[in-house]
Amino acid sequence: MPDTPPAEPLMDRARLYQHLNSPWAFVLVMVLLGAWFSWLHQDYPNVRNSLLYSEISLAANAYGPLSQETLERASNKPMGFSILAAPLVQWLGSDPGLKVASVIGTTFYGVVSLLFLIRMVGREEAFSEQVVRLGIILTLFNPLLLYQFVSAYPDTLFAGLFLLALLLADRSLSREASLWHGTGFAGITLASVWIKHHGFVLIPIFIWLLIARRETLQWQWQQHRARFWQGVIPFLLLLIFLLAAHKGLLPTFNMSKNQGNFLSGKDRLEILGDNLENLGLYLSITLGLLTPLLLRRPPRAWRQSWQWPGVVIIFTLPLLFYHGAIYNSRYYLPIAPLLAWWVAGGLARFKPRTQNILLAGFLFCNGFTIVYYDFPEAHQLLQPHLSLPEMDNLRLATEQPREKENLDLIKALAPAHDNTLIFLSRYYWGKAARAWERAGLFPDNLTIHYASSWRASLPRRFHFKRAVIYEYVGTGPERNKLDRDRSIKRYLKKINDRLYLLQPLRRIHLKKAPSPKE
């Protein structure tokens, strides 16, 4: 009788399948995909707020993070991300340095999202491992998250800190609380505000959790009073530090310039309507065809005390009334694992065949939108044949390719125009206008003149006869008055909506003496 074959290879295959089916394997795959994606698109220039973050990092390296020069370049932006990215900017340059910082921040977000799901879903039904696996896929596999790897923005770093603070708050308000849980929550909350001012929302969220867990709080007071004070004292210290930041005593938080930003804007009801539409767009671009599962019965932990729906509502309400959130779907990334937890729980309750069909549909649709929105060549090919909405936060589909093309055109056209560039920018009062020059994106021999808007005196002021004129427009309406100067109309050739060629001007334009006002 032949010997029975050893079972070792079967065990190895089973162990391999278990590892490949692990939620950690999916996080690793997404991180590797994100790093490759960032490397693939490294030559697409940073745009919009990332130009401000670049200027802050460069100033922090040149003058120090607390210098007046650095604080002036920050405008109303929090400075934490730029200061953390400053060593990378010094080492790699401003454009690649900030991109690497966003790769690190997005990796951090993926890891913390999984830790958060493991903690929260672990209290659920018997299929908790399945819900965790589905939850992390729903959190990470979408075009908005993949774009964050190359965005040069702080949003995923902030989202990871928010989730970590929430995780520590959950621990500090439980019977397993220890000193480092309360201290960790206070420290991480402070760090999240340093990265993005919306971290302030963790304060009302923590108070809401105190109310929802009053029985646990009462148990801590009666049975383990030390645990009670280990949570209360760090929270009080956190409030003191945030008050100091609000008063401008912690300069790099840069909150004194931003106190009126939330309440500015147009009619609140109109802002609410626009933001509700944007929230729906966020859900469709992330959860995709599984979004209707939010209408199914929520997870048991949500139904028991409604503490987690409260967290989602408290986080979301300020954004719904903030005019700056109208186009910024990335602002909702901190609550993505909470929504994914809900949808994954509903998905896991279907029969395996139905579940597989729905998951396959989600992967196919989100895979398609990833290709459509995150790969410029594919978007250029598909966009004329489709009517998918344009997403402002997915800039590889529109803005970054356009600016890359403009930079290439400037390099090609400048030699025939005296190697002179007139750079017009009113975006954030022109504070980020020099970011591309400092990043080395212009030729070394190019003469660049900066102005907030076009004036008839500029040719006399800068002594040029011909030039390439470029208008940087961040959000659309801040044009630079070039079209108002009728005297140069006949000498101006439009290349596209931002780039113009100024042909040789008549001598009268150059010899005319400037007025005292000019």
XYZ file of C-alpha atoms in Angstrom, residues 3 18 23 29 38 56 97 134 155 165 184 191 261 272 347 357 364 382 402 418 427 457 474 507 510:
25
model
C 2.352 5.836 1.640
C -5.433 32.873 4.815
C -7.497 42.612 5.502
C -1.775 46.063 -1.926
C 2.421 58.495 -7.159
C 5.228 77.191 3.928
C 8.652 66.234 -1.221
C -15.348 44.140 3.401
C -6.392 65.360 4.335
C -8.187 59.929 18.365
C -3.072 59.714 23.805
C -2.096 67.043 16.513
C -13.445 81.621 7.759
C -26.449 73.596 2.789
C -23.533 43.341 2.641
C -22.297 39.565 -7.148
C -15.824 46.727 -11.319
C -13.132 58.313 -22.330
C -3.769 71.223 -18.113
C 12.680 87.169 -25.095
C -4.977 83.038 -5.868
C 2.122 100.046 -16.890
C -7.324 78.576 -8.768
C 7.516 102.252 -28.981
C 7.427 101.767 -23.868
